[in-house]
CSV table of C-alpha atoms in Angstrom, one decimal:
chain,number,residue,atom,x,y,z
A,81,UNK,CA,-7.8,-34.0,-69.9
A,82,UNK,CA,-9.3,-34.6,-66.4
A,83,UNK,CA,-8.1,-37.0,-63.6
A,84,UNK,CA,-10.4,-38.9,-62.4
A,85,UNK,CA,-12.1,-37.1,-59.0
A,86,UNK,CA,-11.4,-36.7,-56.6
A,87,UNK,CA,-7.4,-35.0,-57.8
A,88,UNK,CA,-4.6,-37.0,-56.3
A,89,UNK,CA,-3.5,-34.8,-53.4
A,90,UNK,CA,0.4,-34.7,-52.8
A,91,UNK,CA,2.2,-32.5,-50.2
A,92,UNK,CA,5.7,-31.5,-51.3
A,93,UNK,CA,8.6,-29.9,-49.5
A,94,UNK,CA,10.8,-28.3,-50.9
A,95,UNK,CA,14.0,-27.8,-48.5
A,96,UNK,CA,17.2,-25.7,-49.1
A,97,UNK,CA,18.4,-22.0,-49.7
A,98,UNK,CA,17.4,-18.9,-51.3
A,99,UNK,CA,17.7,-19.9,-55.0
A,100,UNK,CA,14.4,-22.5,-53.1
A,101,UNK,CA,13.3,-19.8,-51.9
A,102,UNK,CA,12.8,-18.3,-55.3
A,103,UNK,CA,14.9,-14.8,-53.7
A,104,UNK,CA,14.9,-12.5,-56.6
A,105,UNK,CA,11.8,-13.8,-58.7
A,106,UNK,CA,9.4,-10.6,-58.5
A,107,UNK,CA,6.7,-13.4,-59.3
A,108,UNK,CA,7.5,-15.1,-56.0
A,109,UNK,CA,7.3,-18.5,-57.3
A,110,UNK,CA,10.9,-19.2,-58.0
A,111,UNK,CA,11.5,-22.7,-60.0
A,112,UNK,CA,9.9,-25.0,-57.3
A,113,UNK,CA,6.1,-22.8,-57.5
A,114,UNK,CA,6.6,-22.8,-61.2
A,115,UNK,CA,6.9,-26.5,-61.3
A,116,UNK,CA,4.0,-27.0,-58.7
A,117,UNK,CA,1.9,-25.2,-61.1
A,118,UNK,CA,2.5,-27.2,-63.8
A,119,UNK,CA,2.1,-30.7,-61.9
A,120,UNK,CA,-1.9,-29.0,-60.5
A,121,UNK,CA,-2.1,-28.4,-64.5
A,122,UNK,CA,-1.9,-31.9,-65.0
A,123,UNK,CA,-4.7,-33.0,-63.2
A,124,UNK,CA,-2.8,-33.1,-59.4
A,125,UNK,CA,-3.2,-31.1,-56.3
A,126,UNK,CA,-0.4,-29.8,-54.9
A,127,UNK,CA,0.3,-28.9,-51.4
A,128,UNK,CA,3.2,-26.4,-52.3
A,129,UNK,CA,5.3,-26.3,-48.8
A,130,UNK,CA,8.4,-23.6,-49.0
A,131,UNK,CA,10.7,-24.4,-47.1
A,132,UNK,CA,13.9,-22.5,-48.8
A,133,UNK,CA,16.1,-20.2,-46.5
A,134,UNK,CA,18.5,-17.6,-47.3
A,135,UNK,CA,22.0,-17.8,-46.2
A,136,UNK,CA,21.8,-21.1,-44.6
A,137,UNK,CA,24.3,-23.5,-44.7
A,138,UNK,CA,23.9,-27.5,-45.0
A,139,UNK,CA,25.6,-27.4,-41.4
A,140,UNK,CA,22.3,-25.4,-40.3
A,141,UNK,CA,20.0,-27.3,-42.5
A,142,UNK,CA,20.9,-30.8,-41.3
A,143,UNK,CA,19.5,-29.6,-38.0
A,144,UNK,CA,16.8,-27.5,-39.4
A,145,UNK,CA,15.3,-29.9,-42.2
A,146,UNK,CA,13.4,-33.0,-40.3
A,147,UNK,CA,11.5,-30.6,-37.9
A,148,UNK,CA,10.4,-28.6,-40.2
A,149,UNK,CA,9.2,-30.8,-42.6
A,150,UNK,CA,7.9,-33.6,-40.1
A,151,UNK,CA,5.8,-30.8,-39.2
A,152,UNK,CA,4.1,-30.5,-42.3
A,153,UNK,CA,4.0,-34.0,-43.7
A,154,UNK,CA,1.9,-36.5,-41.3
A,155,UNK,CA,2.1,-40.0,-42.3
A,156,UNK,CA,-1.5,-40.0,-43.0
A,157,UNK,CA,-0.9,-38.1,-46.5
A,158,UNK,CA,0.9,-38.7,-49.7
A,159,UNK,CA,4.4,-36.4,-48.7
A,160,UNK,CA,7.1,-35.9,-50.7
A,161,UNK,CA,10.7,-33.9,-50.4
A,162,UNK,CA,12.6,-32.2,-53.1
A,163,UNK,CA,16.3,-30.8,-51.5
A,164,UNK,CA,18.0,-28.6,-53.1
A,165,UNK,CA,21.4,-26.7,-51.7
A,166,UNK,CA,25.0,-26.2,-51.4
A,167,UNK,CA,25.9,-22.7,-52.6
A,168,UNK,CA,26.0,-21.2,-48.8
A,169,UNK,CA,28.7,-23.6,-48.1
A,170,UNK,CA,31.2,-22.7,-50.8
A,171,UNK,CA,30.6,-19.0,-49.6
A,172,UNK,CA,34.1,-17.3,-48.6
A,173,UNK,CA,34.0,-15.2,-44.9
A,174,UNK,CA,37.2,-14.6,-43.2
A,175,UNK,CA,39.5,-16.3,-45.7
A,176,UNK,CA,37.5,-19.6,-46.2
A,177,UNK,CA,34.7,-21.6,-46.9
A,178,UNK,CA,31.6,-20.9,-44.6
A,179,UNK,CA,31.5,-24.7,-44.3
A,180,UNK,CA,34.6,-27.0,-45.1
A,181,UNK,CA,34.3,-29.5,-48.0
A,182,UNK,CA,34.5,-32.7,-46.0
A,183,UNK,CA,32.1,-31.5,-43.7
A,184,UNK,CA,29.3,-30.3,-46.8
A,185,UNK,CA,30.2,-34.4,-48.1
A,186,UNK,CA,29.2,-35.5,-44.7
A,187,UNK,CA,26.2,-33.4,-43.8
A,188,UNK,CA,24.9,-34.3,-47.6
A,189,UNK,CA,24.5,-37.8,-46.7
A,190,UNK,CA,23.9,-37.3,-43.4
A,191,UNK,CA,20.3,-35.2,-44.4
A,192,UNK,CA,19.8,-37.9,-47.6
A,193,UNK,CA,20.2,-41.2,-45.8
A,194,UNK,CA,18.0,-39.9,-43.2
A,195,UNK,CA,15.5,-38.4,-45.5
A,196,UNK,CA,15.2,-41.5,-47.9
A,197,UNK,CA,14.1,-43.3,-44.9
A,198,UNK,CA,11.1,-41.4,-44.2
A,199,UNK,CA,9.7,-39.8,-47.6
A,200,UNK,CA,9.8,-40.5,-51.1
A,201,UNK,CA,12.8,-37.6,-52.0
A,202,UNK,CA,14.1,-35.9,-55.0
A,203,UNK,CA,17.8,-34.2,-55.2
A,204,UNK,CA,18.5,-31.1,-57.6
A,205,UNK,CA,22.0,-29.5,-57.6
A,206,UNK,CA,22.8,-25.9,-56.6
A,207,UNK,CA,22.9,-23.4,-59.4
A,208,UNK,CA,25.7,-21.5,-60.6
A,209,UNK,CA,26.2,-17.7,-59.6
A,210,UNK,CA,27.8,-16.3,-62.0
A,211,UNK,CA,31.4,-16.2,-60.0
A,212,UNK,CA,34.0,-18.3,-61.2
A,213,UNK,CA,35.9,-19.1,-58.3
A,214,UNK,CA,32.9,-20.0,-56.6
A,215,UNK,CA,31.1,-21.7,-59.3
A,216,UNK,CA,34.4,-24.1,-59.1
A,217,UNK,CA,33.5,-24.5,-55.6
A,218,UNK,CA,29.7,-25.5,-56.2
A,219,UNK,CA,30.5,-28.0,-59.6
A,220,UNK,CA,33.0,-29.7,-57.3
A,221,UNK,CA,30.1,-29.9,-54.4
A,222,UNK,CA,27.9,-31.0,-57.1
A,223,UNK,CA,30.3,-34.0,-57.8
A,224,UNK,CA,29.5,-34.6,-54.8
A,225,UNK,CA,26.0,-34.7,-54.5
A,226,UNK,CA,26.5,-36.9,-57.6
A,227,UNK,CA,28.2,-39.8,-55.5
A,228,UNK,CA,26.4,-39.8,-52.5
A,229,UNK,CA,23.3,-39.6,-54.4
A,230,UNK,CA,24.4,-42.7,-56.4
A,231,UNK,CA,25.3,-44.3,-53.3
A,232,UNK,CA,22.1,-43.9,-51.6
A,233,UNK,CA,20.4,-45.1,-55.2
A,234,UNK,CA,18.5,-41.4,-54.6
A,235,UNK,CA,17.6,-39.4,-57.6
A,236,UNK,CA,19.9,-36.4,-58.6
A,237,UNK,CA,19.7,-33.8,-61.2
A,238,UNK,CA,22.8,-31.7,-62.5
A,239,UNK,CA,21.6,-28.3,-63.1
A,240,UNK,CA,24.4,-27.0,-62.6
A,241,UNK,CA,25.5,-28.1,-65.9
A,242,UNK,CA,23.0,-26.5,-67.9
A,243,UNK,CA,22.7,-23.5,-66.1
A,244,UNK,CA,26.1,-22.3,-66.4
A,245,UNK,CA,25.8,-22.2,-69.9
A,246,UNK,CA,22.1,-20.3,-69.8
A,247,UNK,CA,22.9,-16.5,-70.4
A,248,UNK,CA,19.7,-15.7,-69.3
A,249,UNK,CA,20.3,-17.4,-65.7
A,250,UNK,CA,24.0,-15.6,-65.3
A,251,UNK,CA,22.7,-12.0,-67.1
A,252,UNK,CA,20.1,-12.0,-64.7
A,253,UNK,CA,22.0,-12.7,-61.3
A,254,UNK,CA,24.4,-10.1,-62.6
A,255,UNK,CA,22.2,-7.4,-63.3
A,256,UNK,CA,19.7,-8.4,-60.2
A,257,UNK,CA,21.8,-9.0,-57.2
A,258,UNK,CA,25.1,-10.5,-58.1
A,259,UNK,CA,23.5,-13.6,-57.5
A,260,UNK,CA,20.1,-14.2,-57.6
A,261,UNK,CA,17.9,-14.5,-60.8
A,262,UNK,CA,14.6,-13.2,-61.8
A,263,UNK,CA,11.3,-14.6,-62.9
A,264,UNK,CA,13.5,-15.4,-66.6
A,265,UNK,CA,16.0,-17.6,-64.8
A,266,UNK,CA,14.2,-19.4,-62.4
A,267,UNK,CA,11.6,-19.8,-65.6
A,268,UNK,CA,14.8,-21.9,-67.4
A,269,UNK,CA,15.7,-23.7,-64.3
A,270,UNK,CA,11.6,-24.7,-63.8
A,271,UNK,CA,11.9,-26.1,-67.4
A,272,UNK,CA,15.3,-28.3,-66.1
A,273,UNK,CA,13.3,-30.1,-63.7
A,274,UNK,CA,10.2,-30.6,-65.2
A,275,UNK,CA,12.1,-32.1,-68.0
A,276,UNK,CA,13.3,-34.6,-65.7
A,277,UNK,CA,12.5,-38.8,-65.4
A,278,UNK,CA,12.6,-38.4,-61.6
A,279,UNK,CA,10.2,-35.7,-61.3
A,280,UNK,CA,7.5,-36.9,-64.4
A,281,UNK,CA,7.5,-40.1,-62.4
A,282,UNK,CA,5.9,-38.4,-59.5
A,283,UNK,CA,3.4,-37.5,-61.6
A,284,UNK,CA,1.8,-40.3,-64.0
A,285,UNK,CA,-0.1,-39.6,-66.4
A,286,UNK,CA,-1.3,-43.1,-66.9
A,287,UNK,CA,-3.9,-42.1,-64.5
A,288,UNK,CA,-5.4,-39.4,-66.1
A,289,UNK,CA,-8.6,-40.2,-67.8
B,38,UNK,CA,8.0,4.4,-61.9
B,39,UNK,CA,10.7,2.9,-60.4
B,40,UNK,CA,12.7,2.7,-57.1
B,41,UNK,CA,15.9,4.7,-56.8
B,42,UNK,CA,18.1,2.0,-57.1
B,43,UNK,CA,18.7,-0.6,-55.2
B,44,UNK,CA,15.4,-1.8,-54.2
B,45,UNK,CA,14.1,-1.6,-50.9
B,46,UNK,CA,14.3,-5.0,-49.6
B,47,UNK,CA,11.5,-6.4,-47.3
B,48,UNK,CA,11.6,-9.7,-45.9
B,49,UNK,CA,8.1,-11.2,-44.7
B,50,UNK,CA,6.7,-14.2,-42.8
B,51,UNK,CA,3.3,-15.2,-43.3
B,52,UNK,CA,2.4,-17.4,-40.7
B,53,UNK,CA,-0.5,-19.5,-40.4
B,54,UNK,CA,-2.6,-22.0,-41.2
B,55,UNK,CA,-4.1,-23.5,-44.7
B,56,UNK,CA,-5.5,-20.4,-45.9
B,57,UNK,CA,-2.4,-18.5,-45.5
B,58,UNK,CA,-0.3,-21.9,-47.5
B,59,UNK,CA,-2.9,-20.8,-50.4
B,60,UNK,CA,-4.3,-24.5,-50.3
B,61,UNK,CA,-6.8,-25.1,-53.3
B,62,UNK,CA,-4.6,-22.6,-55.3
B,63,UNK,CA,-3.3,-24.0,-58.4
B,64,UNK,CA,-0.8,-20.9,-59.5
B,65,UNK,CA,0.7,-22.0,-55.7
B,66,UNK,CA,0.7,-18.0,-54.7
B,67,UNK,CA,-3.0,-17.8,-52.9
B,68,UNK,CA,-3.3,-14.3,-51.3
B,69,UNK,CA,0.0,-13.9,-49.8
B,70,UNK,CA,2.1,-14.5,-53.1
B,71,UNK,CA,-0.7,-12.3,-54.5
B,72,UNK,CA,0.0,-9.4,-52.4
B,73,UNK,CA,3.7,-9.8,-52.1
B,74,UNK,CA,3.8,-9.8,-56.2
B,75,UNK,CA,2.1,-6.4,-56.3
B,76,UNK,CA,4.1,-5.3,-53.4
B,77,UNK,CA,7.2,-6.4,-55.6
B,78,UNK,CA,5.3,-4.3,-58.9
B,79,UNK,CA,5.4,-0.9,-56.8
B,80,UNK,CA,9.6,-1.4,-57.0
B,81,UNK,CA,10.5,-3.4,-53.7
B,82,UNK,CA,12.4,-6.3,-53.3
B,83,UNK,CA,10.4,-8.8,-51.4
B,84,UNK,CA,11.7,-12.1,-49.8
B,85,UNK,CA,8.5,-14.2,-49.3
B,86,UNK,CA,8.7,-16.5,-46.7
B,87,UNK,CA,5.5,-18.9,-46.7
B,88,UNK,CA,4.8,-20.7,-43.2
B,89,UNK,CA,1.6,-21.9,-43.3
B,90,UNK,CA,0.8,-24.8,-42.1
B,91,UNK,CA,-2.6,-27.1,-42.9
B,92,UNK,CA,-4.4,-28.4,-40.1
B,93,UNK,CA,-2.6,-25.9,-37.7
B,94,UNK,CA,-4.3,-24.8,-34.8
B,95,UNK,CA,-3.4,-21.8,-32.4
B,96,UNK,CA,-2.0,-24.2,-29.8
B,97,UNK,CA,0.0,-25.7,-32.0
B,98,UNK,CA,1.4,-22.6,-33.9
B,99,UNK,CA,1.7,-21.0,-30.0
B,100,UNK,CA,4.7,-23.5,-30.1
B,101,UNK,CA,6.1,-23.0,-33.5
B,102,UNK,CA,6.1,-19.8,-35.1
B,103,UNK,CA,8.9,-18.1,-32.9
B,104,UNK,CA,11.0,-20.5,-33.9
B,105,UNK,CA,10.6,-21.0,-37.4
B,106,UNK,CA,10.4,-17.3,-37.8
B,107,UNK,CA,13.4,-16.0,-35.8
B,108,UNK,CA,15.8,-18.7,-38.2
B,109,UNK,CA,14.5,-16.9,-41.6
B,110,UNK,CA,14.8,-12.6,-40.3
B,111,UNK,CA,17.5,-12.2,-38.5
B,112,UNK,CA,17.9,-8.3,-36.5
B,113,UNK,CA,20.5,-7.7,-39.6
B,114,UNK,CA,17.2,-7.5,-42.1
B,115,UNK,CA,14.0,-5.4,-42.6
B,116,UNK,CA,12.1,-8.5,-41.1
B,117,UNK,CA,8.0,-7.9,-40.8
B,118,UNK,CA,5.5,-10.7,-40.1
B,119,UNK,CA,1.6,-11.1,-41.2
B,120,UNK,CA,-0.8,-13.8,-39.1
B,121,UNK,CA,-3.5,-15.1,-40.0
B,122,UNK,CA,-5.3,-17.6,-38.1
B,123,UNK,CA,-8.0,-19.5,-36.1
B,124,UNK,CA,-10.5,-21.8,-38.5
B,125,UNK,CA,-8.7,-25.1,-37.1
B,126,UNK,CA,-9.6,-24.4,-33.8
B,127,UNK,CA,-13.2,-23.9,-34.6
B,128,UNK,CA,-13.6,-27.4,-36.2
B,129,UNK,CA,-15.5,-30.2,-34.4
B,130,UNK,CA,-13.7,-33.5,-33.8
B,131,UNK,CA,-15.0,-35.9,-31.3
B,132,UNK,CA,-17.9,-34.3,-30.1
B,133,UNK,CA,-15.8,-30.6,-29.3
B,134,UNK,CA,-13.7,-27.8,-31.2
B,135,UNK,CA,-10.1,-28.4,-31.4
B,136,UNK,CA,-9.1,-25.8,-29.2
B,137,UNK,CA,-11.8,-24.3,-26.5
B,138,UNK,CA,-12.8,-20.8,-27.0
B,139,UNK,CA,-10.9,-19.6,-24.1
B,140,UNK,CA,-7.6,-21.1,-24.7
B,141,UNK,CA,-8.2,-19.5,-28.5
B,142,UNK,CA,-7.8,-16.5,-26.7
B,143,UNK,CA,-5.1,-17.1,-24.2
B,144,UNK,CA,-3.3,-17.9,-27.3
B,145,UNK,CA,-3.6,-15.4,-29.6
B,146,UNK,CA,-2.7,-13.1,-26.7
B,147,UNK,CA,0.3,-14.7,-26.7
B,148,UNK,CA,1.5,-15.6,-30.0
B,149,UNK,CA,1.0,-11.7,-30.9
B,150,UNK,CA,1.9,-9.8,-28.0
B,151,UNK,CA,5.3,-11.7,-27.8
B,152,UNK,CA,6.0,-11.2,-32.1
B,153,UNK,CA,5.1,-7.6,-31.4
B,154,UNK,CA,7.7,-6.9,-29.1
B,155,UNK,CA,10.1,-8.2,-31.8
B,156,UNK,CA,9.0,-7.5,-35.2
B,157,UNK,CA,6.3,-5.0,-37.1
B,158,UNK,CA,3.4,-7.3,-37.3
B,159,UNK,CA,0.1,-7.6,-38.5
B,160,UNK,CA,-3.0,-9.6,-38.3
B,161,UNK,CA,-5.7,-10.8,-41.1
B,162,UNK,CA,-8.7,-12.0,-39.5
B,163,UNK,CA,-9.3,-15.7,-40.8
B,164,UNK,CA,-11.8,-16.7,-43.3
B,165,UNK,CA,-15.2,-18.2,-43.5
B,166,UNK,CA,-15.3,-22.0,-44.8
B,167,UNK,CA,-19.3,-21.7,-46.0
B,168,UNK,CA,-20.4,-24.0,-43.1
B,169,UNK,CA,-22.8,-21.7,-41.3
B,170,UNK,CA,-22.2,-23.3,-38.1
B,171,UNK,CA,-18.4,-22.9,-38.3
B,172,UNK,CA,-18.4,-19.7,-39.8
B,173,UNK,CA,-20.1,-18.5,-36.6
B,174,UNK,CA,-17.7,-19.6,-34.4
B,175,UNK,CA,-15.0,-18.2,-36.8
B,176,UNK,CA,-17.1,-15.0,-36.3
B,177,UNK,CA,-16.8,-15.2,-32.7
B,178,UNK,CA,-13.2,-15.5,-32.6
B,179,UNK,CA,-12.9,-13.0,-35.1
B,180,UNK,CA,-14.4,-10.6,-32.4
B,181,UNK,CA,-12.1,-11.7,-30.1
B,182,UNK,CA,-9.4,-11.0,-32.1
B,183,UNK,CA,-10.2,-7.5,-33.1
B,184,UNK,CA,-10.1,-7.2,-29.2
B,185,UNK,CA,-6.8,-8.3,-28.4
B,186,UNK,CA,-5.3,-6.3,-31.3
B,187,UNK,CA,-6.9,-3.0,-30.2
B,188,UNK,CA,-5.5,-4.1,-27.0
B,189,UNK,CA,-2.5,-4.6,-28.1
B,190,UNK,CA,-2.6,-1.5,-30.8
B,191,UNK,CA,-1.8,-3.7,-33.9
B,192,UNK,CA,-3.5,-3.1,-37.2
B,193,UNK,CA,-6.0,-6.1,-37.5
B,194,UNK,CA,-7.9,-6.4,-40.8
B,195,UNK,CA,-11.6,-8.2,-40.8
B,196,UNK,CA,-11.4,-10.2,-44.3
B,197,UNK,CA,-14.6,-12.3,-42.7
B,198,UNK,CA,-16.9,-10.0,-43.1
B,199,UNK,CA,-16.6,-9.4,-46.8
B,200,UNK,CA,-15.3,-12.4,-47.8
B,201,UNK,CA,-18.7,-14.3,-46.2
B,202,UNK,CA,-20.2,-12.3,-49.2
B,203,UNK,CA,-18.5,-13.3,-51.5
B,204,UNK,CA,-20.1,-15.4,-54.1
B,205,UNK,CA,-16.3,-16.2,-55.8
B,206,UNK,CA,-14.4,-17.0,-52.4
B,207,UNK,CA,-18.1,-19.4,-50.8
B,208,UNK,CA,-18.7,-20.7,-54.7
B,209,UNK,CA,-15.0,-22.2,-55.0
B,210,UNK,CA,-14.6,-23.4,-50.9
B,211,UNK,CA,-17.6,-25.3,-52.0
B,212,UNK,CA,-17.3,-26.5,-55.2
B,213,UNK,CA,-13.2,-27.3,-54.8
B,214,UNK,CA,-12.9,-29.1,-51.2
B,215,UNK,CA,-15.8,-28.0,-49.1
B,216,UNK,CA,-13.0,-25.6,-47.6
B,217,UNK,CA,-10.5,-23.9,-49.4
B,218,UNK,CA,-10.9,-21.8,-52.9
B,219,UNK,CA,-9.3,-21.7,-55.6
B,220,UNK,CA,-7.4,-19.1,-58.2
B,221,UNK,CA,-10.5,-17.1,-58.0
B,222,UNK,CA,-11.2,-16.3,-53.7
B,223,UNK,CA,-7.4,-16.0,-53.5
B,224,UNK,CA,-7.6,-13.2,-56.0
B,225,UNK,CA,-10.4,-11.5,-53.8
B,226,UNK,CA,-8.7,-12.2,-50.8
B,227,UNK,CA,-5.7,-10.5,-51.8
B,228,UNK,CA,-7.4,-7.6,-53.1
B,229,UNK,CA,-8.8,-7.0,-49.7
B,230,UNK,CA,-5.6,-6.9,-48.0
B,231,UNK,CA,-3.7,-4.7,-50.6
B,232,UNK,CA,-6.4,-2.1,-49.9
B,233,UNK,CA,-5.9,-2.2,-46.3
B,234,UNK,CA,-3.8,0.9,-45.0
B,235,UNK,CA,-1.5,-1.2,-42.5
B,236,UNK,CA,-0.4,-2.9,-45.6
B,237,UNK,CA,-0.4,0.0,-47.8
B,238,UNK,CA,1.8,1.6,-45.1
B,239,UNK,CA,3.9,-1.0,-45.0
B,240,UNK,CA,5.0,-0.1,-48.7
B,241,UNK,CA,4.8,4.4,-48.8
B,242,UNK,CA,5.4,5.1,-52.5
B,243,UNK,CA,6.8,8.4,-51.4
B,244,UNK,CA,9.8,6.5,-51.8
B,245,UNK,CA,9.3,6.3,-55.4
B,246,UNK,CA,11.1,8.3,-57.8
């Protein structure tokens, strides 16, 4: 199974927090490397741009996201963007949530609309961690994610769902960090979105010869 | 062998160009993943922050890496950063290089005198391409940059010189794009580096138990 040569080049961002990142996954390639890997397996050549940041906050990454990313995909190539975030907001510090629901609802479509304008994007919830109370906090977010994404006719996938109910993705973050998996969660979350219409579609395989 | 619990954690920024995104690299870790993996293996906890940037040259990363680095280590972590540089202002376009061989300098003075002041740094020499006229230019500024580092007493490793022997890392640059490698020249890239006492020191398994 070949494509024909040369590959299809594709550059891909993907933008959001540490569970982007891949923090915690000793094989430093998280879920979005795994998945890159796969799609160069098919016969594609993947640009793999990291752009996942610990701690941050969609209040930071609203003002973060199109420089960095502008940066790396020039219109003269085939660039793509896969977001992917939330958990930092629902975070408690002094009392309450580092960033206020209405204001995670507004910088979501705020950094969607402006995104679907310019590249080709993808939308994958935040993950549970393992905490109830917050885990309440990111499904609700999710729900979230779910409308605006609907709205904005932008492709969104609930991993949320499945992943609370993975033991491997909770055992891990509790016995890594308290939060964070290792290379057997973000191996199940890879599979989530690989899975996935919206992602497949990025990556015909009508073309390969 | 393990680390008295918890790990040590590390956070890293490799900043630089192609080489240092791993282009050509179909596991998506080229020789930074690479190293950061094993670094992981000897019982730290590594956050690997990826900046590399295709098509970069020094005057453009001059403007960018202070930026993009201070946002991901903050003064609250064990923040370190690794450079590696310089091919994309050796290539010809229109008639010239991109970047004269003087401003080269000027800016390699800069970019690492400033990040030394704020962070442990250090510097990997950047590759040859297999284009005998480039690589010599990319020799060049590889002299220059062993200069500025002695200068500037930071630990600079010369991966040109071995890797322009290299059968693997020439054989792939030519046979994938005419430039980068594959799974193989990462590999001996990486190997390189992880034999290099600045990075070795970087990670003293005294601390091992």
């Amino acid at each position: 199974m070949s494509l024909k040569s040369p590959l299809q080049e594709i550059r891909i961002c993907f933008v959001g927090e540490s569970f982007v990142n891949g923090t915690g996954d000793p094989e430093c390639l998280g879920w979005t490397g795994r998945i890159c890997v796969n799609a160069n397996k098919k016969g594609y050549d993947i640009t793999y741009y990291n752009l996942g940041v610990r701690r941050e906050t969609s209040t930071e990454l609203r003002n973060r996201w199109f420089r960095e990313v502008s940066y790396r995909l020039s219109q003269k190539y085939d660039g793509r963007v896969v977001f992917s975030f939330g958990v930092n907001d629902t975070t408690i510090e002094n009392g309450k949530t580092r960033v206020n629901f209405e204001e995670s609802i507004t910088n979501i479509h705020s950094i969607l609309s402006e995104a679907k304008k310019l590249y080709p994007i993808l939308v994958v919830s935040p993950p549970p961690i393992g905490n109830e109370e917050q885990d309440q906090r990111i499904a609700d977010l999710s729900q979230e994610f779910t409308l605006v994404c609907q709205e904005l006719n932008i492709p969104y996938l609930d991993v949320f769902s499945k992943l609370i109910n993975s033991n491997i993705w909770l055992e891990e973050a509790k016995n890594n960090d308290g939060t964070h998996p290792r290379t057997g969660g973000y191996t199940e979350f890879a599979q989530i979105v690989e899975n996935w219409d919206a992602w497949l579609n990025w990556f015909p395989t009508s073309q390969i010869s």
